[in-house]
PDB file of C-alpha atoms in Angstrom:
ATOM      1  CA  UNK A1074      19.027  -6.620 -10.869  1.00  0.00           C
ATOM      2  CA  UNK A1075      21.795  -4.904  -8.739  1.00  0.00           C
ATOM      3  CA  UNK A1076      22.094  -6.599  -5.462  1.00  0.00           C
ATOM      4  CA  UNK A1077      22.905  -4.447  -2.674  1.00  0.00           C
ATOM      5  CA  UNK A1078      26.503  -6.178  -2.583  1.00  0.00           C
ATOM      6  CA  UNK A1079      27.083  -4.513  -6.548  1.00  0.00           C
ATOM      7  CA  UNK A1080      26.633  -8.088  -7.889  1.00  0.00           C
ATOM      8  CA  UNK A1081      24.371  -8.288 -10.983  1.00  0.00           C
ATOM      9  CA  UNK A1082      21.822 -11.229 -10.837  1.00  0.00           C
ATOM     10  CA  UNK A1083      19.228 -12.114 -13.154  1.00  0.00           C
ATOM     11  CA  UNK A1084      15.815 -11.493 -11.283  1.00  0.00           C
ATOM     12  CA  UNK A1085      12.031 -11.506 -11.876  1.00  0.00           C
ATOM     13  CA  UNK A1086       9.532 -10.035 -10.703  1.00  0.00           C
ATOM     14  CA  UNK A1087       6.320 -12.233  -9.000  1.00  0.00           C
ATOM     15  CA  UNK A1088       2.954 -11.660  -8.960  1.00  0.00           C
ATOM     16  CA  UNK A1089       1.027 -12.257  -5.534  1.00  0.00           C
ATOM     17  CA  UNK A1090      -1.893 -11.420  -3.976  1.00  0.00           C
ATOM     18  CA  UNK A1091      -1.724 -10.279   0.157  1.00  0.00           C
ATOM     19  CA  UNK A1092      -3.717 -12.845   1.387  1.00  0.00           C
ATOM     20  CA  UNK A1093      -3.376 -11.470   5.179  1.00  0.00           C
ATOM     21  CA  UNK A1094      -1.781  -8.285   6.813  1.00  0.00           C
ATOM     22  CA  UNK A1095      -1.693  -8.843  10.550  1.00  0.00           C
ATOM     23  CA  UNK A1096      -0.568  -6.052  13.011  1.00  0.00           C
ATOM     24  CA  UNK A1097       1.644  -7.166  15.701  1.00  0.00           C
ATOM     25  CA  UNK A1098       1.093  -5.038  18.815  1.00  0.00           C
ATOM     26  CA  UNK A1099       3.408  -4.559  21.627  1.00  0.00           C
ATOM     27  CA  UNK A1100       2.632  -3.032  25.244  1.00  0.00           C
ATOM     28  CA  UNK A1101       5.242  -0.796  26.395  1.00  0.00           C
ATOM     29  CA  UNK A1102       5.856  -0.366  30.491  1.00  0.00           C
ATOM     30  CA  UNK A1103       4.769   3.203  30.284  1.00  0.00           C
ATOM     31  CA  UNK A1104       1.114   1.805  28.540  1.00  0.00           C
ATOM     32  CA  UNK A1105       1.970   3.185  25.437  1.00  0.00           C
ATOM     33  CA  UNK A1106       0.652   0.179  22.676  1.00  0.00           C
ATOM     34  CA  UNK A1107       2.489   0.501  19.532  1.00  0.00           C
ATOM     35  CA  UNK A1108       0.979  -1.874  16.356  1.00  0.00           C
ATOM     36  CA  UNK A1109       3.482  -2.839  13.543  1.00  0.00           C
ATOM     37  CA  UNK A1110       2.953  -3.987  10.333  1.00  0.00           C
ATOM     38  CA  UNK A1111       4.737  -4.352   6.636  1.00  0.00           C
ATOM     39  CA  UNK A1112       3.048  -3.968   3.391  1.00  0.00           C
ATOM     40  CA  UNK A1113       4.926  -5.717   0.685  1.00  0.00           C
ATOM     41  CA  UNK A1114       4.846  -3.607  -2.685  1.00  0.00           C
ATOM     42  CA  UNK A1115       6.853  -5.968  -4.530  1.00  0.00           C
ATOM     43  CA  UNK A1116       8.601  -9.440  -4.616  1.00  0.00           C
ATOM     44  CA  UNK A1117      11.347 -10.437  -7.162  1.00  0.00           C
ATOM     45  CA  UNK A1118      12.625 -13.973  -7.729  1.00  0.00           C
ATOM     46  CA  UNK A1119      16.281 -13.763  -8.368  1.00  0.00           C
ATOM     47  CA  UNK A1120      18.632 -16.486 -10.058  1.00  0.00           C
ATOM     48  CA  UNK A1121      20.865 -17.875  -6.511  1.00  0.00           C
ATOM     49  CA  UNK A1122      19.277 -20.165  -4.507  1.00  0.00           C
ATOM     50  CA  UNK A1123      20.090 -21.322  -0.941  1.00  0.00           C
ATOM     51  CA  UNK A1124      23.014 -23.331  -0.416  1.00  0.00           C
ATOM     52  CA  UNK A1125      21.474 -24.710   2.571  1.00  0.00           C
ATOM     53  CA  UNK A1126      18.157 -25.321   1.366  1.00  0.00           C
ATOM     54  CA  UNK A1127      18.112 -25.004  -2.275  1.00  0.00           C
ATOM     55  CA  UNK A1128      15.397 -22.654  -1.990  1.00  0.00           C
ATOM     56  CA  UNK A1129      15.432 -19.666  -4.529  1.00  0.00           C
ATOM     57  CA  UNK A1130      16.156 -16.561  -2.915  1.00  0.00           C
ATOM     58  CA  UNK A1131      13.573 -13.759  -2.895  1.00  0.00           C
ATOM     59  CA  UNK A1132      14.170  -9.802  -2.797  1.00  0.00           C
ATOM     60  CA  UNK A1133      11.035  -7.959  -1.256  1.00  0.00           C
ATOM     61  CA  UNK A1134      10.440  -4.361  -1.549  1.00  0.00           C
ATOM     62  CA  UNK A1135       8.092  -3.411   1.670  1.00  0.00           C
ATOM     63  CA  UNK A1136       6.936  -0.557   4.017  1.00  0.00           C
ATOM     64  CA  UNK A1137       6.559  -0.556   7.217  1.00  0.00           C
ATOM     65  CA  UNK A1138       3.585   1.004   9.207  1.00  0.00           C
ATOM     66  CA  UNK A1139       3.360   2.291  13.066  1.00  0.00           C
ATOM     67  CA  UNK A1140       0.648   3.293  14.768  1.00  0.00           C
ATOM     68  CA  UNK A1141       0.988   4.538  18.349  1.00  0.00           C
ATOM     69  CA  UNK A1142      -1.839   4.708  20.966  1.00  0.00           C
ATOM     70  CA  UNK A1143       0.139   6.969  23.968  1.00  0.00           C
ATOM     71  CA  UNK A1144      -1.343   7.984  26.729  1.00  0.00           C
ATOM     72  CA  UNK A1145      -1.639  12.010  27.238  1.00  0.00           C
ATOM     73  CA  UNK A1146       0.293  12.546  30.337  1.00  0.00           C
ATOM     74  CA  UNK A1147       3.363  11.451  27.833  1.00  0.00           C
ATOM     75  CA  UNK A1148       2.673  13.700  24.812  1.00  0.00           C
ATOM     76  CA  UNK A1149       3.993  16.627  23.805  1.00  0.00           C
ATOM     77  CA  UNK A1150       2.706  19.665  21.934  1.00  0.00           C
ATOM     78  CA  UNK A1151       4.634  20.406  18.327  1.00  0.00           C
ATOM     79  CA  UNK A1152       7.396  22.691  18.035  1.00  0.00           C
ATOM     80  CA  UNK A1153       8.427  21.783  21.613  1.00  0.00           C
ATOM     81  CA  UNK A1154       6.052  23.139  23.441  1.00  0.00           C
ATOM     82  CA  UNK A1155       4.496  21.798  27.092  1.00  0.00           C
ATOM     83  CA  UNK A1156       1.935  19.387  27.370  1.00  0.00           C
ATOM     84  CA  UNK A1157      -1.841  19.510  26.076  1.00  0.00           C
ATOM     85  CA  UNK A1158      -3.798  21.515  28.168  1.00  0.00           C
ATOM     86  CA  UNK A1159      -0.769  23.069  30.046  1.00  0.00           C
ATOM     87  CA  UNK A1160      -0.346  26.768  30.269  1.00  0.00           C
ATOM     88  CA  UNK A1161       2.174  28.351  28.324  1.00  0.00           C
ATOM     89  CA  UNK A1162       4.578  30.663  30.337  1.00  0.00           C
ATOM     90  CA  UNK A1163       5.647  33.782  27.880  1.00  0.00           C
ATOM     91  CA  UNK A1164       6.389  37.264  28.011  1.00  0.00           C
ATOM     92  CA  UNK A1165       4.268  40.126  27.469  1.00  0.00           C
ATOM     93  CA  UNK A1166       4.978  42.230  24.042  1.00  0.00           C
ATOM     94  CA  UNK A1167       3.618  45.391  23.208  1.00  0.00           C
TER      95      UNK A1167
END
Protein backbone atom coordinates (compact mmCIF):
# COMPACT_ATOMS: atom_id res chain seq x y z
CA UNK A 1 0.00 0.00 0.00
CA UNK A 2 1.08 3.63 -0.90
CA UNK A 3 0.73 5.82 2.07
CA UNK A 4 -0.27 9.22 1.37
CA UNK A 5 3.41 10.36 2.42
CA UNK A 6 4.78 8.01 -0.97
CA UNK A 7 6.06 5.45 1.60
CA UNK A 8 5.26 1.81 0.65
CA UNK A 9 3.96 -0.31 3.65
CA UNK A 10 2.82 -3.71 3.71
CA UNK A 11 -1.03 -3.57 4.52
CA UNK A 12 -4.12 -5.83 4.79
CA UNK A 13 -7.21 -5.52 4.40
CA UNK A 14 -9.89 -6.43 7.57
CA UNK A 15 -13.03 -7.77 7.56
CA UNK A 16 -15.74 -6.11 9.96
CA UNK A 17 -19.13 -5.91 10.36
CA UNK A 18 -20.84 -2.09 11.27
CA UNK A 19 -22.16 -2.94 14.37
CA UNK A 20 -23.68 0.78 14.88
CA UNK A 21 -23.93 3.98 12.64
CA UNK A 22 -25.01 6.85 14.85
CA UNK A 23 -25.84 10.36 13.40
CA UNK A 24 -24.50 13.17 15.32
CA UNK A 25 -26.80 16.19 14.99
CA UNK A 26 -25.95 19.72 15.55
CA UNK A 27 -28.43 22.83 16.02
CA UNK A 28 -27.31 25.78 14.23
CA UNK A 29 -28.38 29.53 15.68
CA UNK A 30 -30.44 30.12 12.62
CA UNK A 31 -32.54 26.51 13.54
CA UNK A 32 -31.14 24.89 10.77
CA UNK A 33 -30.30 20.97 12.30
CA UNK A 34 -27.68 19.40 10.29
CA UNK A 35 -27.07 15.28 11.10
CA UNK A 36 -23.56 13.83 10.27
CA UNK A 37 -22.49 10.57 9.86
CA UNK A 38 -19.49 8.29 8.20
CA UNK A 39 -19.93 5.01 6.59
CA UNK A 40 -16.74 3.08 6.59
CA UNK A 41 -16.30 1.06 3.19
CA UNK A 42 -13.11 -0.33 4.11
CA UNK A 43 -10.40 -0.82 6.85
CA UNK A 44 -6.76 -1.95 6.15
CA UNK A 45 -4.27 -3.07 8.79
CA UNK A 46 -0.92 -1.80 7.79
CA UNK A 47 2.64 -3.04 9.05
CA UNK A 48 3.78 0.38 11.60
CA UNK A 49 2.44 0.44 14.76
CA UNK A 50 2.26 3.30 17.32
CA UNK A 51 5.29 4.37 18.90
CA UNK A 52 3.33 5.58 21.72
CA UNK A 53 1.08 2.83 22.16
CA UNK A 54 2.23 -0.02 20.19
CA UNK A 55 -1.02 -0.22 18.66
CA UNK A 56 -1.07 -1.20 14.86
CA UNK A 57 -2.05 1.55 12.80
CA UNK A 58 -5.24 1.36 10.72
CA UNK A 59 -6.07 3.13 7.23
CA UNK A 60 -9.97 3.56 6.78
CA UNK A 61 -11.58 4.33 3.59
CA UNK A 62 -15.10 6.17 4.59
CA UNK A 63 -17.90 8.55 3.35
CA UNK A 64 -19.37 10.96 4.90
CA UNK A 65 -23.20 11.74 4.88
CA UNK A 66 -25.20 15.21 5.59
CA UNK A 67 -28.51 15.68 5.89
CA UNK A 68 -29.91 19.18 6.42
CA UNK A 69 -33.37 20.03 7.89
CA UNK A 70 -33.47 24.19 7.04
CA UNK A 71 -36.09 26.09 7.65
CA UNK A 72 -37.87 27.80 4.41
CA UNK A 73 -37.47 31.40 5.11
CA UNK A 74 -33.53 30.42 4.47
CA UNK A 75 -33.80 28.45 1.20
CA UNK A 76 -33.26 29.30 -2.02
CA UNK A 77 -34.72 28.26 -5.36
CA UNK A 78 -31.99 26.51 -7.96
CA UNK A 79 -30.24 28.38 -10.48
CA UNK A 80 -30.32 31.43 -8.17
CA UNK A 81 -33.50 32.29 -8.17
CA UNK A 82 -35.72 34.03 -5.07
CA UNK A 83 -37.25 32.20 -2.48
CA UNK A 84 -40.12 29.43 -2.65
CA UNK A 85 -43.24 30.93 -3.15
CA UNK A 86 -41.79 34.41 -4.06
CA UNK A 87 -42.73 36.11 -7.25
CA UNK A 88 -40.36 36.28 -9.89
CA UNK A 89 -39.75 39.85 -11.31
CA UNK A 90 -38.98 39.48 -15.33
CA UNK A 91 -39.53 41.17 -18.42
CA UNK A 92 -42.14 40.76 -20.87
CA UNK A 93 -40.99 39.07 -24.41
CA UNK A 94 -42.93 38.88 -27.36
Amino acid sequence: MRLPNGREVEAMGVDFETVKEDWNEYKLEDGTVLKFKTVVSSIIRTEDYDPMTGDPVYHIRSTNILRANVAEELKRLPGGAGKPGEKEEGMEVG
